[in-house]
Amino acid sequence: MIRLASGLLAGLLLAAPASAATVDTALGPVTVGQVPERVAVFDIAALDTVTALGVRVDGAPVQTFVPGLADLDAAPVGTIFEPDLEALSALAPDLVIAGGRSSPQVKALSQVAPTLDMTIGPDLIGDARQRLAAYGTLFGREAEAERLDAALGAKLDELAAAAEGKGSLLILLTNGPKMSAFGRGSRFGWLHEATGMAEAVPELEAATHGDAVSFEFIARTNPDWLFVIDRGAAIGAEGASARAVLDNPLVRDTTAWTSGQVVYLDAAEVYVAGGGYRSLMGTLEDLAAALAR
């Protein structure tokens, strides 16, 4: 049994026993009575984390975008934007996990089964660790969640050590020929928090889609490092790659480019599965390796 302490599904669910545990969600605390036996997951970050814990997922989106999640033995239940409620009903899950891009569907999904919104916010690392602990409690895998969290903490320490004294950072998202920059407090601002690296442009707005920038802006900013996320590559879209877009005379004259300090992140892991455990660990490992060179 799973009962929301307050909110959308409170009237639909049975009361939990006195010994029930409480887990945090994006909409507040949820009381958990017993381990769900059948679960459908619509959030890619959640899918990444619960499978890292060894949880079997019975229903998942048709397309996950992340190669490591492509071969799950799970029934297709629509997409992250458009759930197939008929397929979900046939699956008869005890629990549905949504979040991020699928969070607008929580109300519709709740008509089929108790649904948790496990959206990860701008405090990506803090939220990711909180979600990991919540899933550990939810699925009775607390010890494994603690082990994974300890490994994550060690990886964060490794990255911070590798990044110390490495100068300024500019985070770019490319979308075909368009470019946006992200600073602290933004969607990708956690990269500053994790590395401790200074913002090349401190006044960037913490906007969801970042600040639109030009080649001239990058040249004028002249960051020591560029971390690049290719949105097109993340979702399999056609168009110019980030490498092709940034191969421009103005960018080639920057410290980041001339010093070989342009880091192309695994776009699907950062853009689609951001905050998922394995995706986060992979990104931290890639960054630590790049910064340690």
Short mmCIF file of C-alpha atoms in Angstrom, two decimals:
data_model
loop_
_atom_site.label_atom_id
_atom_site.label_comp_id
_atom_site.label_asym_id
_atom_site.label_seq_id
_atom_site.Cartn_x
_atom_site.Cartn_y
_atom_site.Cartn_z
CA MET A 1 0.00 0.00 0.00
CA ILE A 2 1.16 3.53 -0.79
CA ARG A 3 -0.55 6.62 0.57
CA LEU A 4 0.17 10.26 -0.19
CA ALA A 5 0.44 12.23 3.00
CA SER A 6 -1.39 14.99 1.14
CA GLY A 7 -2.43 15.78 -2.39
CA LEU A 8 -3.78 14.22 -5.56
CA LEU A 9 -4.34 10.57 -4.67
CA ALA A 10 -5.14 10.68 -1.00
CA GLY A 11 -8.75 9.66 -1.54
CA LEU A 12 -7.87 6.74 -3.79
CA LEU A 13 -5.44 4.83 -1.62
CA LEU A 14 -5.67 2.66 1.45
CA ALA A 15 -4.23 3.80 4.75
CA ALA A 16 -0.75 2.50 5.48
CA PRO A 17 0.15 0.58 8.63
CA ALA A 18 1.71 2.33 11.61
CA SER A 19 5.13 0.90 10.75
CA ALA A 20 5.12 2.48 7.26
CA ALA A 21 8.07 4.54 6.08
CA THR A 22 7.89 7.97 4.47
CA VAL A 23 9.69 8.98 1.28
CA ASP A 24 10.10 12.42 -0.28
CA THR A 25 8.66 13.26 -3.70
CA ALA A 26 8.46 16.45 -5.75
CA LEU A 27 4.96 17.01 -4.34
CA GLY A 28 5.72 16.23 -0.71
CA PRO A 29 6.05 13.19 1.56
CA VAL A 30 4.49 9.84 0.68
CA THR A 31 3.78 7.07 3.16
CA VAL A 32 4.81 3.61 2.00
CA GLY A 33 3.14 0.50 3.41
CA GLN A 34 4.65 -2.32 1.36
CA VAL A 35 6.96 -2.89 -1.58
CA PRO A 36 5.10 -2.51 -4.90
CA GLU A 37 5.22 -5.71 -6.95
CA ARG A 38 4.51 -4.21 -10.37
CA VAL A 39 5.80 -0.78 -11.33
CA ALA A 40 5.71 1.38 -14.45
CA VAL A 41 8.20 4.22 -14.85
CA PHE A 42 7.76 7.18 -17.20
CA ASP A 43 10.68 9.34 -16.01
CA ILE A 44 14.03 8.43 -17.58
CA ALA A 45 16.08 9.59 -14.59
CA ALA A 46 13.89 7.48 -12.30
CA LEU A 47 14.20 4.54 -14.68
CA ASP A 48 17.98 4.90 -14.57
CA THR A 49 18.07 4.96 -10.76
CA VAL A 50 15.58 2.21 -9.93
CA THR A 51 17.25 -0.19 -12.37
CA ALA A 52 20.64 0.69 -10.84
CA LEU A 53 19.12 -0.51 -7.57
CA GLY A 54 18.24 -3.81 -9.21
CA VAL A 55 14.48 -3.15 -9.29
CA ARG A 56 12.53 -4.89 -12.05
CA VAL A 57 10.49 -2.40 -14.08
CA ASP A 58 7.37 -3.87 -15.69
CA GLY A 59 6.35 -0.91 -17.86
CA ALA A 60 8.50 1.76 -19.50
CA PRO A 61 8.36 4.31 -22.35
CA VAL A 62 8.75 3.05 -25.90
CA GLN A 63 11.88 5.17 -26.31
CA THR A 64 14.31 5.93 -23.49
CA PHE A 65 17.04 7.67 -25.57
CA VAL A 66 19.75 6.34 -23.23
CA PRO A 67 21.59 3.31 -24.71
CA GLY A 68 22.02 1.66 -21.32
CA LEU A 69 18.24 1.58 -20.90
CA ALA A 70 17.40 0.35 -24.38
CA ASP A 71 17.14 -3.37 -23.61
CA LEU A 72 14.87 -3.39 -20.58
CA ASP A 73 12.47 -6.32 -20.42
CA ALA A 74 9.49 -4.04 -19.87
CA ALA A 75 6.15 -3.65 -21.57
CA PRO A 76 5.81 -0.45 -23.67
CA VAL A 77 3.32 1.94 -22.09
CA GLY A 78 3.53 4.98 -24.38
CA THR A 79 6.06 7.80 -24.35
CA ILE A 80 7.28 10.21 -21.69
CA PHE A 81 4.96 12.84 -23.19
CA GLU A 82 1.96 10.65 -24.14
CA PRO A 83 1.29 7.64 -21.90
CA ASP A 84 -0.72 4.79 -23.38
CA LEU A 85 -3.33 4.54 -20.64
CA GLU A 86 -4.90 1.45 -22.19
CA ALA A 87 -1.58 -0.42 -22.17
CA LEU A 88 -0.90 0.83 -18.65
CA SER A 89 -4.29 -0.41 -17.46
CA ALA A 90 -3.61 -3.83 -18.98
CA LEU A 91 -0.31 -3.93 -17.10
CA ALA A 92 -2.16 -3.24 -13.83
CA PRO A 93 0.80 -1.73 -11.94
CA ASP A 94 0.80 -1.22 -8.18
CA LEU A 95 2.73 2.01 -8.69
CA VAL A 96 3.60 4.47 -11.46
CA ILE A 97 6.61 6.77 -11.27
CA ALA A 98 6.57 9.97 -13.31
CA GLY A 99 8.68 13.12 -13.28
CA GLY A 100 10.35 15.73 -15.41
CA ARG A 101 8.91 15.69 -18.91
CA SER A 102 6.19 13.23 -17.83
CA SER A 103 5.14 15.21 -14.74
CA PRO A 104 2.23 16.94 -16.56
CA GLN A 105 0.72 13.45 -16.97
CA VAL A 106 0.60 12.67 -13.24
CA LYS A 107 -3.13 13.38 -12.98
CA ALA A 108 -3.99 11.14 -15.95
CA LEU A 109 -1.68 8.37 -14.76
CA SER A 110 -3.23 8.54 -11.30
CA GLN A 111 -6.51 7.37 -12.79
CA VAL A 112 -4.84 4.02 -13.48
CA ALA A 113 -2.64 3.52 -10.42
CA PRO A 114 -1.04 5.48 -7.55
CA THR A 115 1.48 7.80 -9.20
CA LEU A 116 4.50 9.56 -7.71
CA ASP A 117 6.01 12.72 -9.17
CA MET A 118 9.77 12.27 -8.71
CA THR A 119 10.86 15.30 -10.73
CA ILE A 120 14.47 16.36 -10.17
CA GLY A 121 14.93 20.13 -9.89
CA PRO A 122 17.89 22.50 -10.39
CA ASP A 123 19.52 21.10 -7.23
CA LEU A 124 20.23 18.04 -9.31
CA ILE A 125 22.77 16.34 -7.09
CA GLY A 126 20.80 16.93 -3.91
CA ASP A 127 17.58 15.77 -5.53
CA ALA A 128 19.26 12.77 -7.15
CA ARG A 129 20.58 11.59 -3.79
CA GLN A 130 17.21 12.19 -2.18
CA ARG A 131 15.44 10.20 -4.91
CA LEU A 132 17.97 7.37 -4.56
CA ALA A 133 17.22 7.13 -0.85
CA ALA A 134 13.48 7.29 -1.53
CA TYR A 135 13.63 4.44 -4.05
CA GLY A 136 15.73 2.42 -1.61
CA THR A 137 12.97 2.80 0.97
CA LEU A 138 10.16 2.31 -1.53
CA PHE A 139 11.54 -0.97 -2.89
CA GLY A 140 13.10 -2.32 0.30
CA ARG A 141 16.65 -1.80 -0.95
CA GLU A 142 17.95 0.62 1.64
CA ALA A 143 21.36 -1.02 2.00
CA GLU A 144 21.96 -0.96 -1.75
CA ALA A 145 20.87 2.68 -1.93
CA GLU A 146 23.34 3.55 0.82
CA ARG A 147 26.12 1.72 -1.02
CA LEU A 148 25.35 3.54 -4.27
CA ASP A 149 25.17 6.89 -2.48
CA ALA A 150 28.59 6.31 -0.89
CA ALA A 151 30.04 5.60 -4.33
CA LEU A 152 28.44 8.78 -5.65
CA GLY A 153 29.91 10.80 -2.79
CA ALA A 154 33.37 9.42 -3.55
CA LYS A 155 32.97 10.28 -7.24
CA LEU A 156 31.95 13.85 -6.37
CA ASP A 157 35.05 14.21 -4.19
CA GLU A 158 37.20 12.90 -7.03
CA LEU A 159 35.72 15.42 -9.46
CA ALA A 160 36.12 18.35 -7.05
CA ALA A 161 39.78 17.47 -6.58
CA ALA A 162 40.36 17.19 -10.34
CA ALA A 163 38.65 20.56 -10.96
CA GLU A 164 40.49 22.53 -8.29
CA GLY A 165 42.32 25.53 -9.75
CA LYS A 166 41.26 24.76 -13.33
CA GLY A 167 39.82 28.19 -14.05
CA SER A 168 36.49 29.37 -15.46
CA LEU A 169 33.72 27.35 -17.05
CA LEU A 170 31.03 28.10 -19.63
CA ILE A 171 28.26 25.52 -20.10
CA LEU A 172 26.75 25.44 -23.58
CA LEU A 173 23.73 23.64 -25.01
CA THR A 174 23.61 23.41 -28.79
CA ASN A 175 20.40 22.75 -30.70
CA GLY A 176 21.42 22.54 -34.32
CA PRO A 177 22.96 25.95 -35.10
CA LYS A 178 21.47 27.59 -31.98
CA MET A 179 23.41 27.91 -28.73
CA SER A 180 22.41 28.67 -25.14
CA ALA A 181 24.58 29.25 -22.09
CA PHE A 182 23.77 28.12 -18.55
CA GLY A 183 25.07 29.36 -15.20
CA ARG A 184 24.61 28.53 -11.53
CA GLY A 185 21.03 27.91 -10.48
CA SER A 186 20.03 26.89 -13.99
CA ARG A 187 19.08 23.50 -15.39
CA PHE A 188 22.73 22.54 -15.85
CA GLY A 189 24.11 24.73 -13.08
CA TRP A 190 24.83 21.61 -11.04
CA LEU A 191 27.98 21.24 -13.16
CA HIS A 192 29.32 24.35 -11.43
CA GLU A 193 28.31 22.99 -8.04
CA ALA A 194 29.91 19.60 -8.68
CA THR A 195 33.19 20.97 -10.02
CA GLY A 196 33.42 24.13 -7.93
CA MET A 197 34.54 25.94 -11.09
CA ALA A 198 33.85 29.66 -11.45
CA GLU A 199 31.30 30.94 -13.93
CA ALA A 200 32.90 32.52 -16.95
CA VAL A 201 29.85 34.81 -17.09
CA PRO A 202 28.39 35.32 -13.58
CA GLU A 203 25.36 37.33 -14.73
CA LEU A 204 23.69 34.56 -16.76
CA GLU A 205 20.00 34.18 -15.92
CA ALA A 206 18.84 30.92 -14.33
CA ALA A 207 16.40 30.32 -17.20
CA THR A 208 15.02 26.90 -18.15
CA HIS A 209 16.27 27.19 -21.71
CA GLY A 210 19.38 29.18 -20.88
CA ASP A 211 20.55 32.46 -22.40
CA ALA A 212 20.80 32.50 -26.20
CA VAL A 213 24.41 33.29 -27.13
CA SER A 214 26.53 33.85 -30.21
CA PHE A 215 30.06 33.01 -31.34
CA GLU A 216 30.98 36.60 -30.50
CA PHE A 217 29.73 36.08 -26.95
CA ILE A 218 31.89 32.97 -26.54
CA ALA A 219 34.93 34.77 -27.93
CA ARG A 220 34.36 37.77 -25.68
CA THR A 221 33.85 35.55 -22.63
CA ASN A 222 36.95 33.47 -23.45
CA PRO A 223 36.33 30.68 -20.89
CA ASP A 224 39.10 28.37 -19.74
CA TRP A 225 36.75 25.41 -20.22
CA LEU A 226 33.68 24.69 -22.30
CA PHE A 227 31.28 21.91 -21.28
CA VAL A 228 29.01 21.18 -24.24
CA ILE A 229 25.66 19.37 -24.40
CA ASP A 230 24.32 18.50 -27.86
CA ARG A 231 20.51 18.44 -27.63
CA GLY A 232 20.15 17.06 -31.16
CA ALA A 233 22.42 14.13 -30.37
CA ALA A 234 20.51 13.48 -27.14
CA ILE A 235 17.18 12.99 -28.90
CA GLY A 236 18.44 11.64 -32.21
CA ALA A 237 17.46 14.75 -34.18
CA GLU A 238 18.93 15.61 -37.54
CA GLY A 239 21.05 18.71 -37.96
CA ALA A 240 24.51 20.04 -37.33
CA SER A 241 26.37 18.44 -34.43
CA ALA A 242 27.80 20.46 -31.56
CA ARG A 243 31.32 19.73 -32.82
CA ALA A 244 30.46 21.13 -36.24
CA VAL A 245 28.67 24.18 -34.85
CA LEU A 246 31.53 25.14 -32.53
CA ASP A 247 34.21 24.66 -35.18
CA ASN A 248 34.15 28.40 -35.84
CA PRO A 249 37.06 30.89 -36.07
CA LEU A 250 35.85 32.86 -33.06
CA VAL A 251 35.52 29.76 -30.88
CA ARG A 252 38.80 28.30 -32.13
CA ASP A 253 40.58 31.37 -30.78
CA THR A 254 39.39 30.87 -27.19
CA THR A 255 41.51 29.52 -24.35
CA ALA A 256 39.20 26.52 -24.02
CA TRP A 257 39.68 25.51 -27.66
CA THR A 258 43.40 26.23 -27.98
CA SER A 259 44.10 24.37 -24.74
CA GLY A 260 42.04 21.32 -25.71
CA GLN A 261 39.57 22.06 -22.94
CA VAL A 262 36.27 21.67 -24.77
CA VAL A 263 34.42 18.73 -23.19
CA TYR A 264 31.51 17.19 -25.10
CA LEU A 265 29.31 15.53 -22.50
CA ASP A 266 27.24 12.43 -23.15
CA ALA A 267 24.17 14.36 -24.27
CA ALA A 268 21.52 11.72 -23.58
CA GLU A 269 22.78 11.18 -20.05
CA VAL A 270 22.83 14.89 -19.21
CA TYR A 271 19.86 16.17 -21.22
CA VAL A 272 17.41 13.25 -21.01
CA ALA A 273 18.40 11.22 -17.94
CA GLY A 274 19.81 14.06 -15.85
CA GLY A 275 19.85 13.02 -12.20
CA GLY A 276 19.57 9.31 -12.94
CA TYR A 277 22.14 7.41 -10.91
CA ARG A 278 24.14 5.68 -13.63
CA SER A 279 23.92 8.68 -15.93
CA LEU A 280 25.16 10.97 -13.17
CA MET A 281 28.01 8.63 -12.25
CA GLY A 282 29.05 8.36 -15.90
CA THR A 283 29.05 12.13 -16.36
CA LEU A 284 31.06 12.70 -13.19
CA GLU A 285 33.59 10.08 -14.26
CA ASP A 286 33.95 11.64 -17.73
CA LEU A 287 34.46 15.09 -16.26
CA ALA A 288 36.98 13.92 -13.68
CA ALA A 289 38.99 12.23 -16.43
CA ALA A 290 38.87 15.33 -18.67
CA LEU A 291 39.85 17.73 -15.90
CA ALA A 292 42.64 15.49 -14.59
CA ARG A 293 44.50 15.53 -17.91
#
